[in-house]
Short mmCIF file of C-alpha atoms and ligand atoms in Angstrom, two decimals:
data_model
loop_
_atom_site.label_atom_id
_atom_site.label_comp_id
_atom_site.label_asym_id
_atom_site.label_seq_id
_atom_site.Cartn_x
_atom_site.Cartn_y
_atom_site.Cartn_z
CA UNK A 1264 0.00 0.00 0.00
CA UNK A 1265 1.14 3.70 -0.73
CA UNK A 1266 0.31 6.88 1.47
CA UNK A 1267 -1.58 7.98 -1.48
CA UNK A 1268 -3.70 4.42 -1.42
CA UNK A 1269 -4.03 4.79 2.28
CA UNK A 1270 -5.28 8.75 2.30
CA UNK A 1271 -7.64 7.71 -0.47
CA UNK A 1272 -9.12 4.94 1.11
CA UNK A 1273 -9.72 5.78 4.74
CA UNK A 1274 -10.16 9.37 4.26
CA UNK A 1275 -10.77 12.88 2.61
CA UNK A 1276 -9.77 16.53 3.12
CA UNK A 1277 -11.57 18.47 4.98
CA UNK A 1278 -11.31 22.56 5.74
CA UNK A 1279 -7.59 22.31 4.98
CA UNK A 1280 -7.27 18.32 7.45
CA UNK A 1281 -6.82 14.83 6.29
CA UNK A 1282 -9.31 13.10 8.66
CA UNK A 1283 -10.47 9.68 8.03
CA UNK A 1284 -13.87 8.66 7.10
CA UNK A 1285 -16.95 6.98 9.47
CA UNK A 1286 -16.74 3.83 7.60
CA UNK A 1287 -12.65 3.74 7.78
CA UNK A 1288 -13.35 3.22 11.73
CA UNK A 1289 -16.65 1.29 11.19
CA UNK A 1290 -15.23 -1.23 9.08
CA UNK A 1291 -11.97 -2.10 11.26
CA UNK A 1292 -14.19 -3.23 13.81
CA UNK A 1293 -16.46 -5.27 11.40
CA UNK A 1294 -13.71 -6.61 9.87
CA UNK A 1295 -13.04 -8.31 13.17
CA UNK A 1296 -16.11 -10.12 13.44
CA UNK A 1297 -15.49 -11.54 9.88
CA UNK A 1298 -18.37 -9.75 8.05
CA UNK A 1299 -17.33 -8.14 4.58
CA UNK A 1300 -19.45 -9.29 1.58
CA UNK A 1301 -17.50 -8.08 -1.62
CA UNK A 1302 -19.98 -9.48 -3.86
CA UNK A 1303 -23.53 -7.71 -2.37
CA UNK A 1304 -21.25 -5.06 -1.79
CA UNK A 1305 -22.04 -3.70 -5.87
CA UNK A 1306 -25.47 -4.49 -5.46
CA UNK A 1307 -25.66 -2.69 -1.94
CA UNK A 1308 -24.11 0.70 -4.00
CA UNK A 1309 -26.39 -0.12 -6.58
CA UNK A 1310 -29.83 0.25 -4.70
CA UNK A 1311 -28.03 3.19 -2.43
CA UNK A 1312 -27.96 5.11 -6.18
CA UNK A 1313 -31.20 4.47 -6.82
CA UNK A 1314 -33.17 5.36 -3.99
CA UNK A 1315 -30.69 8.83 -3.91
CA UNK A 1316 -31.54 9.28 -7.40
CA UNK A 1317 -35.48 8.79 -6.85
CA UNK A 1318 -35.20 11.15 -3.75
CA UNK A 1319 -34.03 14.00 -5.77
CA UNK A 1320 -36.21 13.44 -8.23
CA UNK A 1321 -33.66 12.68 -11.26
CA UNK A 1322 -35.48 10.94 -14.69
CA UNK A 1323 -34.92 7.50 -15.31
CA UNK A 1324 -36.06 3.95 -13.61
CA UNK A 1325 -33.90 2.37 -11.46
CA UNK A 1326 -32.65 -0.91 -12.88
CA UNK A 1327 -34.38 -3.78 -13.31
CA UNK A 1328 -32.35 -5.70 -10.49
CA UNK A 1329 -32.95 -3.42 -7.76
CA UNK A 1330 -36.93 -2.58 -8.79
CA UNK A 1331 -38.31 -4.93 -5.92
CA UNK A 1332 -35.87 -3.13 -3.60
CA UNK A 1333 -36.90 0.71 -4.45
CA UNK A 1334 -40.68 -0.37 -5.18
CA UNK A 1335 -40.39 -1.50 -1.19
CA UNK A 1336 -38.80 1.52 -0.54
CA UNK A 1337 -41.41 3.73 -2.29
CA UNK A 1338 -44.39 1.98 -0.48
CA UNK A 1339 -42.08 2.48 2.89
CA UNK A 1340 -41.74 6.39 2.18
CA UNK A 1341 -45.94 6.52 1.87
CA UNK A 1342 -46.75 4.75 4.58
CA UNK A 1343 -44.20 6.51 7.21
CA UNK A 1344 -45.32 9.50 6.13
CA UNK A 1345 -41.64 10.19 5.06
CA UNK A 1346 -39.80 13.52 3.84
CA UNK A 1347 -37.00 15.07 2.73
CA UNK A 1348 -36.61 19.18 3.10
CA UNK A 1349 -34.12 19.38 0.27
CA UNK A 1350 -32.05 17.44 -2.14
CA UNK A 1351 -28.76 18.08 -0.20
CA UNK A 1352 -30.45 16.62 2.83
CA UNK A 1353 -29.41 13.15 0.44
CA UNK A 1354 -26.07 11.97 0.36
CA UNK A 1355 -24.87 14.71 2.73
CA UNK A 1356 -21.39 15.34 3.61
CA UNK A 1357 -20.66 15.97 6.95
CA UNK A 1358 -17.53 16.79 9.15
CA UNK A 1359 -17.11 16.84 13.29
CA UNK A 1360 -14.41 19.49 13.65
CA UNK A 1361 -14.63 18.62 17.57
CA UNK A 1362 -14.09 14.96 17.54
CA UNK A 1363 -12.11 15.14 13.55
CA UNK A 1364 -13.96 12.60 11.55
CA UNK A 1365 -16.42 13.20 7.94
CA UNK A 1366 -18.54 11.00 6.41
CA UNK A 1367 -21.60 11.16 4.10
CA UNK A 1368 -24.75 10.71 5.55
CA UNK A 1369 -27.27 8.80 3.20
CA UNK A 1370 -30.24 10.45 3.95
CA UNK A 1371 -31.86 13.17 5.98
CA UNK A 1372 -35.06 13.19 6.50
CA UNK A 1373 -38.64 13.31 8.50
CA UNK A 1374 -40.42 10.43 9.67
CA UNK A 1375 -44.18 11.40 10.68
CA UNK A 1376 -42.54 14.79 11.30
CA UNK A 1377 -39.58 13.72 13.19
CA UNK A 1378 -36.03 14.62 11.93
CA UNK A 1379 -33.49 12.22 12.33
CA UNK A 1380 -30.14 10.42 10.35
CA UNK A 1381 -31.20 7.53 8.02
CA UNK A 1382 -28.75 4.91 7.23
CA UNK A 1383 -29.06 2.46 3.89
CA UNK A 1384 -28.01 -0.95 4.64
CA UNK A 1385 -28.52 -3.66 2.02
CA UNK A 1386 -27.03 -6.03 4.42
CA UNK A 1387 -29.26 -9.19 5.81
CA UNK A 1388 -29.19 -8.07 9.35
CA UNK A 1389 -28.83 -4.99 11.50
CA UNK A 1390 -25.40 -5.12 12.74
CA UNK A 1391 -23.92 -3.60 15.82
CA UNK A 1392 -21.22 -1.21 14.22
CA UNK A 1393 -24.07 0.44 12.66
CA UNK A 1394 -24.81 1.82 15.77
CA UNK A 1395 -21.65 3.22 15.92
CA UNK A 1396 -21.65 4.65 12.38
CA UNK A 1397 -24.99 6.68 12.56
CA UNK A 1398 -24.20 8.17 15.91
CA UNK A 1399 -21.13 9.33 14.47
CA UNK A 1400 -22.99 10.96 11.70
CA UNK A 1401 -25.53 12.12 14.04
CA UNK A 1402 -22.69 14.01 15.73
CA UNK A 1403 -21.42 15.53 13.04
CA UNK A 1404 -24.71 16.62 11.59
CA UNK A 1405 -25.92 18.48 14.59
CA UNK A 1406 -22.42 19.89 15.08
CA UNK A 1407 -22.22 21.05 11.68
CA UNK A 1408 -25.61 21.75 10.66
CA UNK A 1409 -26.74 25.63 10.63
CA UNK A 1410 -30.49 23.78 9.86
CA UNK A 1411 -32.32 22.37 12.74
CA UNK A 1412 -30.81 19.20 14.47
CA UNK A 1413 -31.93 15.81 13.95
CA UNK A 1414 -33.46 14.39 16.61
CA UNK A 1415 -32.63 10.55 16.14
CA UNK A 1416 -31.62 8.16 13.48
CA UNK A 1417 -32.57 5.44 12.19
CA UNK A 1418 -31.70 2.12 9.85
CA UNK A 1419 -33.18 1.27 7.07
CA UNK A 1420 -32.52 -2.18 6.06
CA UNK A 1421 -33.44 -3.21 2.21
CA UNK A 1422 -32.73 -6.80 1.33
CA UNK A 1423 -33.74 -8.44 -1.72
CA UNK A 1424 -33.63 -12.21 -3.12
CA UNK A 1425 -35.12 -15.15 -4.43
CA UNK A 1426 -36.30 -18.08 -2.52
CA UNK A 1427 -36.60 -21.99 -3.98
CA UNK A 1428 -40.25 -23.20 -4.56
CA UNK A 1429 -39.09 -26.29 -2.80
CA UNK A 1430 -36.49 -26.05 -0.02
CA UNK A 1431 -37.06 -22.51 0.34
CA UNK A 1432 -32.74 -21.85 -0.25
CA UNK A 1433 -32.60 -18.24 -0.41
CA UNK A 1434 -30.42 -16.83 -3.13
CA UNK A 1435 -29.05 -13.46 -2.87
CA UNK A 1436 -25.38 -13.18 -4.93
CA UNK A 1437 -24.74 -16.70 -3.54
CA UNK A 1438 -27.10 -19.85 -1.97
CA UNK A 1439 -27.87 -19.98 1.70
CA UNK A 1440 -29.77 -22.51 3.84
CA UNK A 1441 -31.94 -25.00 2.06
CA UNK A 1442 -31.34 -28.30 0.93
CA UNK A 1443 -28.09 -28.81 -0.90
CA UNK A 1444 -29.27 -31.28 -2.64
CA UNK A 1445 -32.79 -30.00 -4.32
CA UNK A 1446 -32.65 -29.04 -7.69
CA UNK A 1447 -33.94 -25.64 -7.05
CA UNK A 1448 -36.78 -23.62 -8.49
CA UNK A 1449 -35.82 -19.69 -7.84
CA UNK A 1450 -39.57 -18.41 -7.37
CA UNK A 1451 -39.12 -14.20 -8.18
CA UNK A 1452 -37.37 -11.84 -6.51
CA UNK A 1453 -38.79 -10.75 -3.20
CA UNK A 1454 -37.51 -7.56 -1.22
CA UNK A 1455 -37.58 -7.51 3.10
CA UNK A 1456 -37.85 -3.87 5.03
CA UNK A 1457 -36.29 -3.09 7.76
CA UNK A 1458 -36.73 0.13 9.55
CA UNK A 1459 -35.45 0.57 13.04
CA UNK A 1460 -35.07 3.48 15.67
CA UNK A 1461 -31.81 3.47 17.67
CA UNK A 1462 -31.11 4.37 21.17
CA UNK A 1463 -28.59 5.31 23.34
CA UNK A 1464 -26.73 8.06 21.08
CA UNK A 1465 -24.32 9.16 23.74
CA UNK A 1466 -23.11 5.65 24.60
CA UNK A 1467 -23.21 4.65 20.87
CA UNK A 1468 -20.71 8.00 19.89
CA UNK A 1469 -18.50 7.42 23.16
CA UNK A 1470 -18.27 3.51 21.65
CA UNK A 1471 -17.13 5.11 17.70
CA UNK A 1472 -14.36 7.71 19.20
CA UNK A 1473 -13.01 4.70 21.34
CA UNK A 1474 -13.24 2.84 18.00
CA UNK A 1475 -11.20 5.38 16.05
CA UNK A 1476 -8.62 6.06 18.76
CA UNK A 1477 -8.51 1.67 18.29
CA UNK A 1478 -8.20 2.78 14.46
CA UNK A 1479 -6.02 5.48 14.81
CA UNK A 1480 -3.36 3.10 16.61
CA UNK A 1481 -3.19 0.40 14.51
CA UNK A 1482 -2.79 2.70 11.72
CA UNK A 1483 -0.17 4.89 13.80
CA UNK A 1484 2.40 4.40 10.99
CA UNK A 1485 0.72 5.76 7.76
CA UNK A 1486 -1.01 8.89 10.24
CA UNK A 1487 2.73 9.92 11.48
CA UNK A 1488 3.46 10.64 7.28
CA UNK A 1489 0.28 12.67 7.18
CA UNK A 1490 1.60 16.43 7.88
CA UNK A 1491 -2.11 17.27 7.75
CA UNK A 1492 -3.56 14.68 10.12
CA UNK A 1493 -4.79 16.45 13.10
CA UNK A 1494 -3.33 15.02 15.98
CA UNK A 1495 -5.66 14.77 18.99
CA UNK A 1496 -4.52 12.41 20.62
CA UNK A 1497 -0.50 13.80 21.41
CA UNK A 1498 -1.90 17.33 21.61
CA UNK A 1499 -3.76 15.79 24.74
CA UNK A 1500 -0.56 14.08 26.02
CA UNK A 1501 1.47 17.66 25.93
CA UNK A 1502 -1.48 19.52 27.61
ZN1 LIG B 2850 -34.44 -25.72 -3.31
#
């Protein structure tokens, strides 16, 4: 890996600072638990396109393998009563200058009138770093944000698939569960919704900052050759 590989993946500029990205910590600690799914990861990036591009009302259908997924998300935004105030409330960058972390927030919006932080996940659970990744967003929204502050946030899980006639193997990129030996008969695709409050956003954001001081250790080497890395953690040590 180069400096310029390492900057590039973990992190962006910000006001002048390198600083690394939500998912940069997020991802070290999934990686732990062995979870990383290169193959839905396309998909996943696929349906988080499409349901930006339907919020800000750009032309053009979404494609034909992530309809189930965006028709479940339309029938979702009607029946939660859901809103966005503007289109750069979608895909919104945001940076903690306090705590020295960015990200970009998928959506924010209003659920029955409450505003809160909405994360996309295409994955087939809720998993616990995404605690940790929308209360850092949360943080940096309100922080930032000259608009009104969100008041909670939320995950939205989308997952989409086929299930066997027979066995009822479900079959997403690859085949799970089932019987490996049925000859299977892949009924159509079917999406699954997933919307869930979260709690706790103090503990959650004191969790992430432990998280990226974990990060910001183990990658100790590359953020020494950073000149603009802002350095937190030895400006604490001198003081
Ligand atoms: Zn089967």
């Amino acid at each position: 890996m180069t400096l310029d590989y390492f900057k590039q993946k973990y992190g962006h500029e910000v006001e002048g600072l390198w600083v690394p990205r939500v998912t940069a910590v997020t991802g070290f600690v999934s990686k732990g638990n062995g979870f990383w799914n290169r193959g839905s990861a396309d998909w996943g990036t696929l349906v988080h396109q499409s349901v930006a591009s339907l919020l800000k009302g750009e032309k053009g259908e979404p494609q034909e393998s992530v309809m189930p997924s965006i028709q479940a998300f339309s029938k979702w935004q009607k029946a939660h009563h859901f809103e966005i105030e503007s289109i750069e409330e979608v895909e919104k960058k945001v940076f903690d200058r306090e705590n020295l972390y960015a990200g970009t927030v998928d959506i924010i919006g209003r659920v029955k009138g409450k505003k809160g932080i909405i994360d996309l996940k295409t994955s087939s659970e809720i998993r616990q770093e995404h605690s940790l990744q929308t209360a850092a967003y949360f943080a940096a929204y309100n922080s930032g944000s000259t608009k009104e502050k969100c008041e909670t946030r939320w995950i939205l899980r989308i997952e989409q698939y086929e299930e066997c006639k027979g066995c009822f193997a479900k079959k997403k990129t690859k085949v799970s569960g089932g019987n490996p030996f049925c000859n299977h008969v892949w009924g159509g695709p079917k999406s699954e919704l997933e919307f869930k409050e979260l709690e706790n956003q103090a503990h959650d954001l004191e969790a992430f900052l432990s998280a990226k001081e974990l990060w910001e250790w183990y990658n100790r080497e590359w953020l020494n050759q950073i000149p603009n890395y802002p350095k937190k953690l030895s400006q604490k040590v001198l003081i």
